[in-house]
PDB file of C-alpha atoms in Angstrom:
ATOM      1  CA  UNK D   3     -15.609  11.275   9.835  1.00 89.00           C
ATOM      2  CA  UNK D   4     -13.162   9.361   7.654  1.00 92.00           C
ATOM      3  CA  UNK D   5     -12.107   9.959   4.061  1.00 92.00           C
ATOM      4  CA  UNK D   6      -9.418   8.783   1.681  1.00 91.00           C
ATOM      5  CA  UNK D   7      -6.566  10.961   0.457  1.00 93.00           C
ATOM      6  CA  UNK D   8      -4.981   9.982  -2.871  1.00 93.00           C
ATOM      7  CA  UNK D   9      -1.233   9.932  -3.536  1.00 95.00           C
ATOM      8  CA  UNK D  10       0.086   9.264  -7.052  1.00 95.00           C
ATOM      9  CA  UNK D  11       2.320   6.327  -7.942  1.00 96.00           C
ATOM     10  CA  UNK D  12       4.464   6.921 -11.005  1.00 97.00           C
ATOM     11  CA  UNK D  13       6.681   5.132 -13.488  1.00 97.00           C
ATOM     12  CA  UNK D  14       9.604   7.495 -14.076  1.00 97.00           C
ATOM     13  CA  UNK D  15      10.889   5.428 -16.999  1.00 94.00           C
ATOM     14  CA  UNK D  16       7.758   6.185 -19.009  1.00 93.00           C
ATOM     15  CA  UNK D  17       6.909   9.416 -17.153  1.00 93.00           C
ATOM     16  CA  UNK D  18       3.425   8.053 -16.465  1.00 94.00           C
ATOM     17  CA  UNK D  19       0.898   7.785 -13.647  1.00 93.00           C
ATOM     18  CA  UNK D  20       0.308   4.109 -12.855  1.00 93.00           C
ATOM     19  CA  UNK D  21      -2.048   4.377  -9.900  1.00 92.00           C
ATOM     20  CA  UNK D  22      -2.989   5.917  -6.580  1.00 93.00           C
ATOM     21  CA  UNK D  23      -2.544   4.832  -2.999  1.00 93.00           C
ATOM     22  CA  UNK D  24      -5.615   5.671  -0.938  1.00 90.00           C
ATOM     23  CA  UNK D  25      -4.646   6.828   2.564  1.00 91.00           C
ATOM     24  CA  UNK D  26      -7.403   6.975   5.160  1.00 91.00           C
ATOM     25  CA  UNK D  27      -7.641  10.118   7.278  1.00 93.00           C
ATOM     26  CA  UNK D  28      -9.923  11.228  10.107  1.00 93.00           C
ATOM     27  CA  UNK D  29     -11.454  14.686  10.441  1.00 94.00           C
ATOM     28  CA  UNK D  30     -10.949  16.154  13.918  1.00 93.00           C
ATOM     29  CA  UNK D  31     -11.662  19.834  14.659  1.00 92.00           C
ATOM     30  CA  UNK D  32     -11.797  20.679  10.937  1.00 90.00           C
ATOM     31  CA  UNK D  33      -8.411  19.055  10.351  1.00 94.00           C
ATOM     32  CA  UNK D  34      -7.624  15.805   8.545  1.00 95.00           C
ATOM     33  CA  UNK D  35      -5.260  13.692  10.620  1.00 94.00           C
ATOM     34  CA  UNK D  36      -3.789  10.201  10.602  1.00 90.00           C
ATOM     35  CA  UNK D  37      -6.030   7.894  12.670  1.00 88.00           C
ATOM     36  CA  UNK D  38      -4.406   7.044  15.986  1.00 83.00           C
ATOM     37  CA  UNK D  39      -5.369   3.379  15.723  1.00 79.00           C
ATOM     38  CA  UNK D  40      -6.379   1.954  12.354  1.00 77.00           C
ATOM     39  CA  UNK D  41      -7.684  -1.234  13.937  1.00 73.00           C
ATOM     40  CA  UNK D  42     -10.207   0.788  15.950  1.00 79.00           C
ATOM     41  CA  UNK D  43     -11.966   2.136  12.857  1.00 84.00           C
ATOM     42  CA  UNK D  44     -15.303   0.246  12.788  1.00 81.00           C
ATOM     43  CA  UNK D  45     -15.472  -2.392  10.076  1.00 77.00           C
ATOM     44  CA  UNK D  46     -18.826  -1.145   8.781  1.00 77.00           C
ATOM     45  CA  UNK D  47     -17.382   2.378   8.456  1.00 83.00           C
ATOM     46  CA  UNK D  48     -14.415   1.075   6.447  1.00 80.00           C
ATOM     47  CA  UNK D  49     -16.605  -1.095   4.250  1.00 79.00           C
ATOM     48  CA  UNK D  50     -18.983   1.789   3.497  1.00 82.00           C
ATOM     49  CA  UNK D  51     -16.119   4.181   2.743  1.00 84.00           C
ATOM     50  CA  UNK D  52     -14.426   1.726   0.381  1.00 82.00           C
ATOM     51  CA  UNK D  53     -17.662   1.183  -1.535  1.00 78.00           C
ATOM     52  CA  UNK D  54     -18.600   4.881  -1.728  1.00 81.00           C
ATOM     53  CA  UNK D  55     -15.122   5.865  -2.834  1.00 82.00           C
ATOM     54  CA  UNK D  56     -15.029   3.145  -5.478  1.00 77.00           C
ATOM     55  CA  UNK D  57     -18.361   4.232  -6.924  1.00 74.00           C
ATOM     56  CA  UNK D  58     -16.990   7.714  -7.602  1.00 79.00           C
ATOM     57  CA  UNK D  59     -13.517   6.633  -8.669  1.00 75.00           C
ATOM     58  CA  UNK D  60     -13.643   6.933 -12.435  1.00 70.00           C
ATOM     59  CA  UNK D  61      -9.990   7.486 -13.266  1.00 67.00           C
ATOM     60  CA  UNK D  62      -7.874   6.514 -16.251  1.00 71.00           C
ATOM     61  CA  UNK D  63      -5.261   4.668 -14.218  1.00 82.00           C
ATOM     62  CA  UNK D  64      -4.084   1.105 -13.851  1.00 84.00           C
ATOM     63  CA  UNK D  65      -4.540   0.509 -10.137  1.00 89.00           C
ATOM     64  CA  UNK D  66      -5.770   1.762  -6.798  1.00 90.00           C
ATOM     65  CA  UNK D  67      -4.183   0.654  -3.516  1.00 92.00           C
ATOM     66  CA  UNK D  68      -5.800   0.334  -0.086  1.00 88.00           C
ATOM     67  CA  UNK D  69      -3.956  -0.142   3.203  1.00 88.00           C
ATOM     68  CA  UNK D  70      -5.100  -2.959   5.486  1.00 88.00           C
ATOM     69  CA  UNK D  71      -3.489  -4.732   8.410  1.00 86.00           C
ATOM     70  CA  UNK D  72      -3.407  -8.514   8.612  1.00 88.00           C
ATOM     71  CA  UNK D  73      -6.601  -8.778  10.661  1.00 87.00           C
ATOM     72  CA  UNK D  74      -8.468  -6.583   8.204  1.00 87.00           C
ATOM     73  CA  UNK D  75      -7.047  -8.549   5.265  1.00 92.00           C
ATOM     74  CA  UNK D  76      -8.800 -11.738   6.365  1.00 92.00           C
ATOM     75  CA  UNK D  77     -11.961 -10.108   7.760  1.00 89.00           C
ATOM     76  CA  UNK D  78     -14.965 -11.371   5.729  1.00 91.00           C
ATOM     77  CA  UNK D  79     -16.914  -8.077   5.916  1.00 88.00           C
ATOM     78  CA  UNK D  80     -13.954  -6.059   4.697  1.00 87.00           C
ATOM     79  CA  UNK D  81     -13.244  -8.708   2.057  1.00 91.00           C
ATOM     80  CA  UNK D  82     -16.767  -8.484   0.652  1.00 90.00           C
ATOM     81  CA  UNK D  83     -16.610  -4.684   0.558  1.00 86.00           C
ATOM     82  CA  UNK D  84     -13.287  -4.870  -1.272  1.00 88.00           C
ATOM     83  CA  UNK D  85     -14.643  -7.379  -3.786  1.00 91.00           C
ATOM     84  CA  UNK D  86     -17.687  -5.160  -4.389  1.00 88.00           C
ATOM     85  CA  UNK D  87     -15.350  -2.197  -4.869  1.00 86.00           C
ATOM     86  CA  UNK D  88     -13.247  -4.116  -7.383  1.00 88.00           C
ATOM     87  CA  UNK D  89     -16.342  -4.932  -9.413  1.00 87.00           C
ATOM     88  CA  UNK D  90     -17.373  -1.272  -9.420  1.00 83.00           C
ATOM     89  CA  UNK D  91     -14.011   0.086 -10.609  1.00 83.00           C
ATOM     90  CA  UNK D  92     -13.162  -2.652 -13.143  1.00 85.00           C
ATOM     91  CA  UNK D  93     -10.953  -2.643 -15.260  1.00 83.00           C
ATOM     92  CA  UNK D  94      -8.866  -0.739 -12.688  1.00 86.00           C
ATOM     93  CA  UNK D  95      -6.973  -3.232 -10.517  1.00 90.00           C
ATOM     94  CA  UNK D  96      -7.427  -3.031  -6.759  1.00 91.00           C
ATOM     95  CA  UNK D  97      -4.238  -3.703  -4.781  1.00 95.00           C
ATOM     96  CA  UNK D  98      -4.333  -4.454  -1.046  1.00 95.00           C
ATOM     97  CA  UNK D  99      -1.272  -3.203   0.811  1.00 94.00           C
ATOM     98  CA  UNK D 100      -0.824  -5.357   3.901  1.00 91.00           C
ATOM     99  CA  UNK D 101       1.028  -3.242   6.444  1.00 84.00           C
ATOM    100  CA  UNK D 102       3.407  -4.140   9.246  1.00 76.00           C
ATOM    101  CA  UNK D 103       0.916  -2.939  11.869  1.00 75.00           C
ATOM    102  CA  UNK D 104       0.838  -5.357  14.803  1.00 69.00           C
ATOM    103  CA  UNK D 105      -2.679  -6.478  15.715  1.00 68.00           C
ATOM    104  CA  UNK D 106      -4.012  -8.177  18.827  1.00 63.00           C
ATOM    105  CA  UNK D 107      -5.155 -11.100  16.714  1.00 74.00           C
ATOM    106  CA  UNK D 108      -2.622 -13.718  15.634  1.00 81.00           C
ATOM    107  CA  UNK D 109      -2.850 -14.369  11.898  1.00 86.00           C
ATOM    108  CA  UNK D 110      -1.184 -17.468  10.498  1.00 88.00           C
ATOM    109  CA  UNK D 111       0.701 -17.593   7.223  1.00 89.00           C
ATOM    110  CA  UNK D 112      -1.806 -20.134   5.920  1.00 93.00           C
ATOM    111  CA  UNK D 113      -4.691 -17.762   6.665  1.00 93.00           C
ATOM    112  CA  UNK D 114      -2.965 -15.091   4.600  1.00 92.00           C
ATOM    113  CA  UNK D 115      -2.265 -17.466   1.731  1.00 94.00           C
ATOM    114  CA  UNK D 116      -5.848 -18.754   1.690  1.00 96.00           C
ATOM    115  CA  UNK D 117      -7.135 -15.174   1.574  1.00 96.00           C
ATOM    116  CA  UNK D 118      -4.717 -14.278  -1.238  1.00 95.00           C
ATOM    117  CA  UNK D 119      -6.196 -17.122  -3.301  1.00 96.00           C
ATOM    118  CA  UNK D 120      -9.719 -15.882  -2.507  1.00 96.00           C
ATOM    119  CA  UNK D 121      -8.919 -12.318  -3.570  1.00 96.00           C
ATOM    120  CA  UNK D 122      -7.018 -13.544  -6.621  1.00 95.00           C
ATOM    121  CA  UNK D 123     -10.199 -15.189  -7.883  1.00 95.00           C
ATOM    122  CA  UNK D 124     -11.733 -11.712  -7.959  1.00 95.00           C
ATOM    123  CA  UNK D 125      -8.777  -9.972  -9.624  1.00 95.00           C
ATOM    124  CA  UNK D 126      -7.462  -8.339  -6.434  1.00 96.00           C
ATOM    125  CA  UNK D 127      -3.701  -8.244  -5.822  1.00 96.00           C
ATOM    126  CA  UNK D 128      -1.549  -8.456  -2.689  1.00 96.00           C
ATOM    127  CA  UNK D 129       1.141  -5.869  -1.917  1.00 97.00           C
ATOM    128  CA  UNK D 130       3.498  -6.336   1.031  1.00 96.00           C
ATOM    129  CA  UNK D 131       4.091  -2.910   2.529  1.00 94.00           C
ATOM    130  CA  UNK D 132       7.012  -1.573   4.597  1.00 93.00           C
ATOM    131  CA  UNK D 133       9.410  -4.361   3.616  1.00 94.00           C
ATOM    132  CA  UNK D 134      12.645  -4.379   5.586  1.00 91.00           C
ATOM    133  CA  UNK D 135      11.278  -2.573   8.646  1.00 87.00           C
ATOM    134  CA  UNK D 136       9.355  -3.583  11.757  1.00 83.00           C
ATOM    135  CA  UNK D 137       8.112  -7.161  11.582  1.00 82.00           C
ATOM    136  CA  UNK D 138       8.272  -7.196   7.776  1.00 87.00           C
ATOM    137  CA  UNK D 139      11.720  -8.755   7.575  1.00 91.00           C
ATOM    138  CA  UNK D 140      12.667 -11.138   4.775  1.00 95.00           C
ATOM    139  CA  UNK D 141      12.409 -14.188   7.042  1.00 94.00           C
ATOM    140  CA  UNK D 142       8.939 -13.121   8.151  1.00 90.00           C
ATOM    141  CA  UNK D 143       7.681 -12.424   4.625  1.00 93.00           C
ATOM    142  CA  UNK D 144       9.418 -15.207   2.713  1.00 95.00           C
ATOM    143  CA  UNK D 145       6.528 -17.717   3.042  1.00 94.00           C
ATOM    144  CA  UNK D 146       4.100 -15.338   1.287  1.00 95.00           C
ATOM    145  CA  UNK D 147       6.394 -13.639  -1.243  1.00 96.00           C
ATOM    146  CA  UNK D 148       5.505 -16.057  -4.024  1.00 96.00           C
ATOM    147  CA  UNK D 149       1.810 -15.199  -3.558  1.00 96.00           C
ATOM    148  CA  UNK D 150       2.267 -11.410  -3.752  1.00 97.00           C
ATOM    149  CA  UNK D 151       2.213  -9.143  -6.794  1.00 97.00           C
ATOM    150  CA  UNK D 152       4.112  -6.229  -5.291  1.00 97.00           C
ATOM    151  CA  UNK D 153       6.380  -5.097  -2.479  1.00 97.00           C
ATOM    152  CA  UNK D 154       6.812  -1.540  -1.204  1.00 97.00           C
ATOM    153  CA  UNK D 155       9.960  -0.118   0.344  1.00 97.00           C
ATOM    154  CA  UNK D 156       9.193   2.833   2.634  1.00 95.00           C
ATOM    155  CA  UNK D 157      12.195   5.128   3.036  1.00 96.00           C
ATOM    156  CA  UNK D 158      10.321   7.195   5.612  1.00 94.00           C
ATOM    157  CA  UNK D 159      10.397   4.235   8.020  1.00 92.00           C
ATOM    158  CA  UNK D 160      14.188   4.165   7.920  1.00 94.00           C
ATOM    159  CA  UNK D 161      14.335   7.936   8.441  1.00 93.00           C
ATOM    160  CA  UNK D 162      12.041   7.692  11.477  1.00 91.00           C
ATOM    161  CA  UNK D 163      14.354   5.084  12.988  1.00 90.00           C
ATOM    162  CA  UNK D 164      17.465   7.211  12.265  1.00 91.00           C
ATOM    163  CA  UNK D 165      18.688   4.554   9.846  1.00 91.00           C
ATOM    164  CA  UNK D 166      18.649   6.580   6.628  1.00 91.00           C
ATOM    165  CA  UNK D 167      22.243   5.549   5.871  1.00 94.00           C
ATOM    166  CA  UNK D 168      21.034   1.938   5.619  1.00 94.00           C
ATOM    167  CA  UNK D 169      18.550   2.696   2.829  1.00 95.00           C
ATOM    168  CA  UNK D 170      20.771   2.058  -0.240  1.00 95.00           C
ATOM    169  CA  UNK D 171      21.979  -1.391   0.840  1.00 96.00           C
ATOM    170  CA  UNK D 172      18.508  -2.464   1.990  1.00 96.00           C
ATOM    171  CA  UNK D 173      16.968  -1.168  -1.203  1.00 96.00           C
ATOM    172  CA  UNK D 174      19.455  -3.147  -3.301  1.00 97.00           C
ATOM    173  CA  UNK D 175      18.539  -6.289  -1.343  1.00 97.00           C
ATOM    174  CA  UNK D 176      14.789  -5.859  -1.863  1.00 98.00           C
ATOM    175  CA  UNK D 177      15.291  -5.025  -5.538  1.00 98.00           C
ATOM    176  CA  UNK D 178      17.042  -8.377  -5.881  1.00 98.00           C
ATOM    177  CA  UNK D 179      14.161 -10.100  -4.052  1.00 98.00           C
ATOM    178  CA  UNK D 180      11.621  -8.402  -6.313  1.00 98.00           C
ATOM    179  CA  UNK D 181      13.496  -9.625  -9.377  1.00 98.00           C
ATOM    180  CA  UNK D 182      13.778 -13.147  -7.968  1.00 98.00           C
ATOM    181  CA  UNK D 183      10.067 -13.417  -7.198  1.00 98.00           C
ATOM    182  CA  UNK D 184       8.981 -11.362 -10.252  1.00 98.00           C
ATOM    183  CA  UNK D 185       7.307  -8.683  -8.124  1.00 98.00           C
ATOM    184  CA  UNK D 186       6.710  -5.007  -8.722  1.00 98.00           C
ATOM    185  CA  UNK D 187       8.853  -2.898  -6.402  1.00 98.00           C
ATOM    186  CA  UNK D 188       7.525   0.533  -5.469  1.00 98.00           C
ATOM    187  CA  UNK D 189       9.866   2.915  -3.680  1.00 98.00           C
ATOM    188  CA  UNK D 190       7.876   5.231  -1.429  1.00 97.00           C
ATOM    189  CA  UNK D 191       8.865   8.218   0.635  1.00 96.00           C
ATOM    190  CA  UNK D 192      10.831   9.948  -2.137  1.00 97.00           C
ATOM    191  CA  UNK D 193      10.970  13.532  -0.886  1.00 96.00           C
ATOM    192  CA  UNK D 194      13.773  15.341  -2.692  1.00 96.00           C
ATOM    193  CA  UNK D 195      16.071  15.471  -5.708  1.00 97.00           C
ATOM    194  CA  UNK D 196      18.844  13.498  -3.990  1.00 95.00           C
ATOM    195  CA  UNK D 197      16.476  10.571  -3.293  1.00 96.00           C
ATOM    196  CA  UNK D 198      15.131  10.797  -6.833  1.00 97.00           C
ATOM    197  CA  UNK D 199      18.702  10.610  -8.153  1.00 97.00           C
ATOM    198  CA  UNK D 200      19.514   7.650  -5.887  1.00 96.00           C
ATOM    199  CA  UNK D 201      16.508   5.756  -7.250  1.00 97.00           C
ATOM    200  CA  UNK D 202      17.716   6.533 -10.770  1.00 97.00           C
ATOM    201  CA  UNK D 203      21.148   5.097  -9.979  1.00 96.00           C
ATOM    202  CA  UNK D 204      19.558   1.929  -8.571  1.00 95.00           C
ATOM    203  CA  UNK D 205      17.227   1.717 -11.599  1.00 96.00           C
ATOM    204  CA  UNK D 206      14.044   1.615  -9.555  1.00 97.00           C
ATOM    205  CA  UNK D 207      11.351   3.045 -11.808  1.00 97.00           C
ATOM    206  CA  UNK D 208       8.142   2.764  -9.758  1.00 98.00           C
ATOM    207  CA  UNK D 209       7.963   5.455  -7.096  1.00 98.00           C
ATOM    208  CA  UNK D 210       5.757   7.376  -4.715  1.00 98.00           C
ATOM    209  CA  UNK D 211       6.408  10.367  -2.478  1.00 97.00           C
ATOM    210  CA  UNK D 212       6.022  14.099  -1.914  1.00 96.00           C
ATOM    211  CA  UNK D 213       8.630  14.753  -4.632  1.00 97.00           C
ATOM    212  CA  UNK D 214       6.061  13.533  -7.156  1.00 97.00           C
ATOM    213  CA  UNK D 215       2.818  14.539  -5.449  1.00 96.00           C
ATOM    214  CA  UNK D 216       1.333  15.011  -1.992  1.00 94.00           C
ATOM    215  CA  UNK D 217      -1.807  13.137  -0.875  1.00 95.00           C
ATOM    216  CA  UNK D 218      -4.964  15.106  -1.667  1.00 94.00           C
ATOM    217  CA  UNK D 219      -8.517  14.739  -0.420  1.00 94.00           C
ATOM    218  CA  UNK D 220     -10.828  12.662  -2.602  1.00 88.00           C
ATOM    219  CA  UNK D 221     -14.222  14.278  -2.183  1.00 86.00           C
ATOM    220  CA  UNK D 222     -17.352  12.161  -1.903  1.00 83.00           C
TER     221      UNK D 222
END
């Protein structure tokens, strides 16, 4: 069984909740765990879960974010489920976070851009997740940056790669990119006071992480 867990996204400048990221989890032996392979989750299961969650999501927030990989982003069944979900939760904005997950299906830049236009017609926004790590380098993302609404910088990725000391310089770079392309920049993985203070010094207002709220089960 799969369900979504919600994690708050906040604007520290205004001390306000701006949205939730919905993180899919799988129940195994009465425990909720991260799915081993997101691509293996059946499309009809994902589509049904998105629609059922959206129907019950009556929250006074600006946006809700879903994680998808590039193959899922262009899949027509998933796309239709997402569009149906957006219609059900309007005026809340649905944001699709395209992750760095490598899939066995090659997706061209033009396919992504065409799908962005399709979603844009239905009021759905593109977020580029995990910028600066894995395959989501600047050179790799540059062709689609002008079509996105948001980028997310995941500090936990740098910590996992033992590159935490590289976070400040990388974060400054992506803040500059966000300003250049007029994108929202969300800093995720903020876990303690020191990281909160660093974000304050760099004047990054939109944040997500355990320091502000852990993911919690959204019951259906």
